[in-house]
PDB file of C-alpha atoms in Angstrom:
ATOM      1  CA  UNK A1092     -10.389   2.687 -13.315  1.00 64.00           C
ATOM      2  CA  UNK A1093      -6.504   3.694 -15.304  1.00 81.00           C
ATOM      3  CA  UNK A1094      -5.058   0.037 -16.095  1.00 90.00           C
ATOM      4  CA  UNK A1095      -1.124  -0.433 -16.489  1.00 92.00           C
ATOM      5  CA  UNK A1096       1.586  -2.732 -17.287  1.00 92.00           C
ATOM      6  CA  UNK A1097       4.889  -1.778 -16.310  1.00 91.00           C
ATOM      7  CA  UNK A1098       8.309  -4.450 -17.727  1.00 91.00           C
ATOM      8  CA  UNK A1099      11.285  -4.675 -14.554  1.00 85.00           C
ATOM      9  CA  UNK A1100      14.334  -4.758 -15.335  1.00 82.00           C
ATOM     10  CA  UNK A1101      14.199  -8.823 -15.925  1.00 84.00           C
ATOM     11  CA  UNK A1102      11.265  -8.289 -17.823  1.00 87.00           C
ATOM     12  CA  UNK A1103       8.431  -9.396 -15.316  1.00 85.00           C
ATOM     13  CA  UNK A1104       5.014  -7.767 -16.906  1.00 88.00           C
ATOM     14  CA  UNK A1105       3.180  -6.490 -13.808  1.00 88.00           C
ATOM     15  CA  UNK A1106      -0.049  -5.422 -14.224  1.00 89.00           C
ATOM     16  CA  UNK A1107      -1.996  -2.463 -12.131  1.00 93.00           C
ATOM     17  CA  UNK A1108      -5.155  -0.405 -11.808  1.00 94.00           C
ATOM     18  CA  UNK A1109      -5.053   2.855 -10.755  1.00 94.00           C
ATOM     19  CA  UNK A1110      -8.725   4.008  -9.136  1.00 94.00           C
ATOM     20  CA  UNK A1111      -8.762   7.603  -8.259  1.00 92.00           C
ATOM     21  CA  UNK A1112     -10.903  10.156  -6.945  1.00 90.00           C
ATOM     22  CA  UNK A1113     -13.691  11.545  -7.607  1.00 86.00           C
ATOM     23  CA  UNK A1114     -12.985  15.099  -9.231  1.00 77.00           C
ATOM     24  CA  UNK A1115     -14.716  17.940  -7.226  1.00 59.00           C
ATOM     25  CA  UNK A1116     -14.334  21.360  -7.115  1.00 52.00           C
ATOM     26  CA  UNK A1117     -11.847  21.399  -4.535  1.00 54.00           C
ATOM     27  CA  UNK A1118      -9.165  20.397  -7.423  1.00 52.00           C
ATOM     28  CA  UNK A1119      -6.335  18.837  -6.603  1.00 56.00           C
ATOM     29  CA  UNK A1120      -6.345  16.421  -4.008  1.00 60.00           C
ATOM     30  CA  UNK A1121      -4.176  17.090  -0.929  1.00 72.00           C
ATOM     31  CA  UNK A1122      -3.967  12.709   0.495  1.00 88.00           C
ATOM     32  CA  UNK A1123      -1.498  10.888   0.415  1.00 92.00           C
ATOM     33  CA  UNK A1124      -1.263   8.157  -2.548  1.00 95.00           C
ATOM     34  CA  UNK A1125      -1.903   4.222  -1.685  1.00 95.00           C
ATOM     35  CA  UNK A1126      -0.123   1.126  -2.736  1.00 96.00           C
ATOM     36  CA  UNK A1127      -1.928  -1.854  -1.386  1.00 94.00           C
ATOM     37  CA  UNK A1128       0.321  -4.924  -1.285  1.00 91.00           C
ATOM     38  CA  UNK A1129      -1.085  -8.636  -0.905  1.00 84.00           C
ATOM     39  CA  UNK A1130       0.579 -11.517  -0.699  1.00 74.00           C
ATOM     40  CA  UNK A1131       0.927 -14.100  -2.940  1.00 70.00           C
ATOM     41  CA  UNK A1132      -3.056 -15.861  -2.643  1.00 72.00           C
ATOM     42  CA  UNK A1133      -4.871 -12.549  -2.687  1.00 76.00           C
ATOM     43  CA  UNK A1134      -6.256 -10.814  -5.397  1.00 77.00           C
ATOM     44  CA  UNK A1135      -6.113  -6.957  -6.309  1.00 76.00           C
ATOM     45  CA  UNK A1136     -10.202  -7.624  -5.653  1.00 80.00           C
ATOM     46  CA  UNK A1137     -10.141  -8.298  -2.480  1.00 81.00           C
ATOM     47  CA  UNK A1138      -9.714  -4.052  -1.805  1.00 86.00           C
ATOM     48  CA  UNK A1139     -12.120  -3.070  -4.430  1.00 89.00           C
ATOM     49  CA  UNK A1140     -14.318  -2.208  -1.039  1.00 89.00           C
ATOM     50  CA  UNK A1141     -11.843  -0.548   0.860  1.00 89.00           C
ATOM     51  CA  UNK A1142     -10.445   1.214  -2.379  1.00 92.00           C
ATOM     52  CA  UNK A1143     -13.826   2.889  -2.935  1.00 92.00           C
ATOM     53  CA  UNK A1144     -13.420   4.503   0.496  1.00 91.00           C
ATOM     54  CA  UNK A1145     -10.002   5.498   0.570  1.00 92.00           C
ATOM     55  CA  UNK A1146     -10.430   7.330  -3.032  1.00 93.00           C
ATOM     56  CA  UNK A1147     -13.162   8.844  -1.514  1.00 91.00           C
ATOM     57  CA  UNK A1148     -11.072  10.173   0.888  1.00 90.00           C
ATOM     58  CA  UNK A1149      -8.634  11.966  -1.278  1.00 90.00           C
ATOM     59  CA  UNK A1150      -6.150   9.220  -2.384  1.00 92.00           C
ATOM     60  CA  UNK A1151      -4.862   7.886  -5.534  1.00 94.00           C
ATOM     61  CA  UNK A1152      -4.822   4.315  -5.286  1.00 95.00           C
ATOM     62  CA  UNK A1153      -2.932   1.769  -7.070  1.00 96.00           C
ATOM     63  CA  UNK A1154      -3.573  -2.271  -6.568  1.00 93.00           C
ATOM     64  CA  UNK A1155      -1.699  -4.910  -8.666  1.00 88.00           C
ATOM     65  CA  UNK A1156      -0.732  -8.601  -8.238  1.00 79.00           C
ATOM     66  CA  UNK A1157       2.143  -9.880  -6.413  1.00 76.00           C
ATOM     67  CA  UNK A1158       4.496 -12.024  -8.954  1.00 72.00           C
ATOM     68  CA  UNK A1159       5.795 -15.474  -7.341  1.00 60.00           C
ATOM     69  CA  UNK A1160       4.105 -18.570  -5.335  1.00 49.00           C
ATOM     70  CA  UNK A1161       4.714 -17.710  -1.760  1.00 47.00           C
ATOM     71  CA  UNK A1162       8.811 -17.527  -1.525  1.00 49.00           C
ATOM     72  CA  UNK A1163       9.065 -15.140  -4.202  1.00 45.00           C
ATOM     73  CA  UNK A1164       7.120 -12.781  -2.565  1.00 43.00           C
ATOM     74  CA  UNK A1165       9.855 -12.882  -0.271  1.00 49.00           C
ATOM     75  CA  UNK A1166      12.689 -12.514  -1.359  1.00 63.00           C
ATOM     76  CA  UNK A1167      14.420  -9.137  -3.237  1.00 75.00           C
ATOM     77  CA  UNK A1168      12.336  -8.479  -6.428  1.00 83.00           C
ATOM     78  CA  UNK A1169       8.982  -8.413  -4.989  1.00 86.00           C
ATOM     79  CA  UNK A1170      10.686  -4.588  -2.994  1.00 89.00           C
ATOM     80  CA  UNK A1171      12.055  -3.984  -6.670  1.00 90.00           C
ATOM     81  CA  UNK A1172       8.769  -4.116  -8.105  1.00 91.00           C
ATOM     82  CA  UNK A1173       6.707  -2.172  -5.545  1.00 93.00           C
ATOM     83  CA  UNK A1174       9.645   0.775  -6.039  1.00 94.00           C
ATOM     84  CA  UNK A1175       9.097   0.411  -9.296  1.00 93.00           C
ATOM     85  CA  UNK A1176       6.217   0.584 -10.147  1.00 94.00           C
ATOM     86  CA  UNK A1177       6.197   3.533  -7.561  1.00 96.00           C
ATOM     87  CA  UNK A1178       8.803   5.355  -9.362  1.00 94.00           C
ATOM     88  CA  UNK A1179       7.446   4.123 -13.565  1.00 93.00           C
ATOM     89  CA  UNK A1180       3.734   6.452 -11.359  1.00 94.00           C
ATOM     90  CA  UNK A1181       5.670   9.132  -9.652  1.00 94.00           C
ATOM     91  CA  UNK A1182       3.604   8.088  -6.697  1.00 92.00           C
ATOM     92  CA  UNK A1183       6.410   8.830  -4.524  1.00 92.00           C
ATOM     93  CA  UNK A1184       5.538   8.910  -0.994  1.00 94.00           C
ATOM     94  CA  UNK A1185       3.098   6.793  -0.909  1.00 95.00           C
ATOM     95  CA  UNK A1186       1.238   5.291   1.853  1.00 95.00           C
ATOM     96  CA  UNK A1187       1.669   1.430   1.866  1.00 94.00           C
ATOM     97  CA  UNK A1188      -1.456  -0.489   2.830  1.00 92.00           C
ATOM     98  CA  UNK A1189      -0.048  -4.332   3.202  1.00 89.00           C
ATOM     99  CA  UNK A1190      -1.961  -7.438   4.222  1.00 84.00           C
ATOM    100  CA  UNK A1191      -0.309 -10.695   4.763  1.00 79.00           C
ATOM    101  CA  UNK A1192       2.999 -11.883   3.244  1.00 79.00           C
ATOM    102  CA  UNK A1193       3.252  -7.989   1.929  1.00 85.00           C
ATOM    103  CA  UNK A1194       3.701  -6.841   4.791  1.00 85.00           C
ATOM    104  CA  UNK A1195       6.921  -8.190   4.946  1.00 85.00           C
ATOM    105  CA  UNK A1196       7.591  -6.223   1.082  1.00 88.00           C
ATOM    106  CA  UNK A1197       6.302  -3.521   2.725  1.00 90.00           C
ATOM    107  CA  UNK A1198       8.056  -3.499   5.729  1.00 88.00           C
ATOM    108  CA  UNK A1199      11.047  -4.024   3.061  1.00 89.00           C
ATOM    109  CA  UNK A1200      11.125  -0.779   1.195  1.00 92.00           C
ATOM    110  CA  UNK A1201      10.933   1.173   3.676  1.00 91.00           C
ATOM    111  CA  UNK A1202      14.007  -0.037   4.548  1.00 90.00           C
ATOM    112  CA  UNK A1203      15.401  -0.262   1.648  1.00 90.00           C
ATOM    113  CA  UNK A1204      14.441   2.825   0.250  1.00 92.00           C
ATOM    114  CA  UNK A1205      12.853   5.739   2.868  1.00 92.00           C
ATOM    115  CA  UNK A1206      12.018   8.372   0.139  1.00 94.00           C
ATOM    116  CA  UNK A1207       9.622   5.717  -1.500  1.00 95.00           C
ATOM    117  CA  UNK A1208       7.234   5.962   1.550  1.00 94.00           C
ATOM    118  CA  UNK A1209       5.883   7.989   3.477  1.00 93.00           C
ATOM    119  CA  UNK A1210       3.801   5.207   6.357  1.00 92.00           C
ATOM    120  CA  UNK A1211       3.555   1.597   6.418  1.00 91.00           C
ATOM    121  CA  UNK A1212      -0.078  -0.024   7.555  1.00 90.00           C
ATOM    122  CA  UNK A1213       0.082  -4.119   7.650  1.00 87.00           C
ATOM    123  CA  UNK A1214      -2.724  -6.020   7.769  1.00 83.00           C
ATOM    124  CA  UNK A1215      -2.828  -8.653   9.731  1.00 72.00           C
ATOM    125  CA  UNK A1216       0.887 -10.370   8.243  1.00 58.00           C
ATOM    126  CA  UNK A1217       2.943 -12.673   9.402  1.00 53.00           C
ATOM    127  CA  UNK A1218       4.452 -12.127  12.901  1.00 54.00           C
ATOM    128  CA  UNK A1219       6.901 -10.570  12.503  1.00 54.00           C
ATOM    129  CA  UNK A1220       6.191  -7.857  10.243  1.00 49.00           C
ATOM    130  CA  UNK A1221       6.024  -5.083  12.134  1.00 47.00           C
ATOM    131  CA  UNK A1222       8.903  -5.859  14.322  1.00 54.00           C
ATOM    132  CA  UNK A1223      11.608  -4.427  12.498  1.00 53.00           C
ATOM    133  CA  UNK A1224      13.083  -1.356  14.661  1.00 55.00           C
ATOM    134  CA  UNK A1225      14.324   0.347  11.756  1.00 59.00           C
ATOM    135  CA  UNK A1226      11.188   0.958  10.064  1.00 69.00           C
ATOM    136  CA  UNK A1227       9.751   2.311  13.238  1.00 60.00           C
ATOM    137  CA  UNK A1228      12.463   4.354  13.626  1.00 65.00           C
ATOM    138  CA  UNK A1229      11.938   6.188  10.393  1.00 71.00           C
ATOM    139  CA  UNK A1230       7.866   5.768   9.501  1.00 81.00           C
ATOM    140  CA  UNK A1231       5.153   5.590  10.949  1.00 84.00           C
ATOM    141  CA  UNK A1232       3.124   2.645  11.224  1.00 84.00           C
ATOM    142  CA  UNK A1233      -0.534   0.485  12.048  1.00 83.00           C
ATOM    143  CA  UNK A1234      -0.439  -3.191  12.771  1.00 80.00           C
ATOM    144  CA  UNK A1235      -3.774  -4.539  12.506  1.00 76.00           C
ATOM    145  CA  UNK A1236      -4.610  -8.210  13.139  1.00 64.00           C
ATOM    146  CA  UNK A1237      -7.304  -9.566  11.909  1.00 55.00           C
ATOM    147  CA  UNK A1238      -9.903  -9.750  14.564  1.00 52.00           C
ATOM    148  CA  UNK A1239      -9.815  -5.345  14.335  1.00 48.00           C
ATOM    149  CA  UNK A1240      -9.662  -4.872  10.871  1.00 46.00           C
ATOM    150  CA  UNK A1241      -8.838  -6.971   7.464  1.00 51.00           C
ATOM    151  CA  UNK A1242     -10.229  -5.561   4.191  1.00 49.00           C
ATOM    152  CA  UNK A1243     -13.106  -8.235   4.587  1.00 57.00           C
ATOM    153  CA  UNK A1244     -14.288  -5.399   7.273  1.00 68.00           C
ATOM    154  CA  UNK A1245     -14.354  -2.413   5.393  1.00 70.00           C
ATOM    155  CA  UNK A1246     -15.574  -0.016   7.794  1.00 75.00           C
ATOM    156  CA  UNK A1247     -13.669  -0.550  10.628  1.00 79.00           C
ATOM    157  CA  UNK A1248     -10.431  -1.226   8.236  1.00 81.00           C
ATOM    158  CA  UNK A1249     -11.237   2.441   6.823  1.00 85.00           C
ATOM    159  CA  UNK A1250     -12.391   4.203  10.441  1.00 86.00           C
ATOM    160  CA  UNK A1251      -8.543   2.599  11.982  1.00 85.00           C
ATOM    161  CA  UNK A1252      -6.904   3.510   8.324  1.00 88.00           C
ATOM    162  CA  UNK A1253      -8.365   7.346   8.231  1.00 88.00           C
ATOM    163  CA  UNK A1254      -7.710   7.975  12.088  1.00 87.00           C
ATOM    164  CA  UNK A1255      -3.927   7.046  11.594  1.00 87.00           C
ATOM    165  CA  UNK A1256      -3.394   9.082   8.349  1.00 87.00           C
ATOM    166  CA  UNK A1257      -4.836  11.917  10.372  1.00 85.00           C
ATOM    167  CA  UNK A1258      -3.191  11.639  12.993  1.00 85.00           C
ATOM    168  CA  UNK A1259       0.095  11.225  11.525  1.00 82.00           C
ATOM    169  CA  UNK A1260      -0.219  13.589  10.298  1.00 70.00           C
ATOM    170  CA  UNK A1261      -0.004  11.855   6.371  1.00 64.00           C
ATOM    171  CA  UNK A1262      -2.872  13.933   5.265  1.00 56.00           C
ATOM    172  CA  UNK A1263      -1.445  17.504   5.826  1.00 43.00           C
ATOM    173  CA  UNK A1264      -1.051  19.349   2.707  1.00 39.00           C
ATOM    174  CA  UNK A1265       3.410  19.000   2.066  1.00 38.00           C
ATOM    175  CA  UNK A1266       2.701  16.012   3.171  1.00 39.00           C
ATOM    176  CA  UNK A1267       0.924  15.042  -0.059  1.00 37.00           C
ATOM    177  CA  UNK A1268       0.794  14.164  -3.789  1.00 35.00           C
ATOM    178  CA  UNK A1269      -0.731  16.083  -5.980  1.00 30.00           C
TER     179      UNK A1269
END
């Protein structure tokens, strides 16, 4: 699992990790990259099981610790951090999978830089996380409540995400980032 650090324009260091799909005889993956976004109280390790399953499906998965104390996650710095990370790693367009307050960051990023986002998957986010009309008009969006799937139920969550990505065509070769 390669690790790295991105230094943002304001000098903040953002540690991230990239999980890669296993190499097989099929060659380059046709599955889009995934950026996992969590709220300020979450940790990148909360997504370990889901990350392993997504990698098995051929996705390159990037996760990082969001900066902030709760309010900072809501401002444009969080959106700029996610955009900078996608650009730095050359992962656009990516599927954004967001939990909790990370859903706001994902939604704002999809509005501010739609070319960086392939689709949104919002897990147990704030009540308004999936309601912004301009996001749904431009990006396929899946919103899951905690009672249906959470990162603590990786099998159910993985099933829902895989079905959504197949249904929206996000696993097509022309939509993927090799």
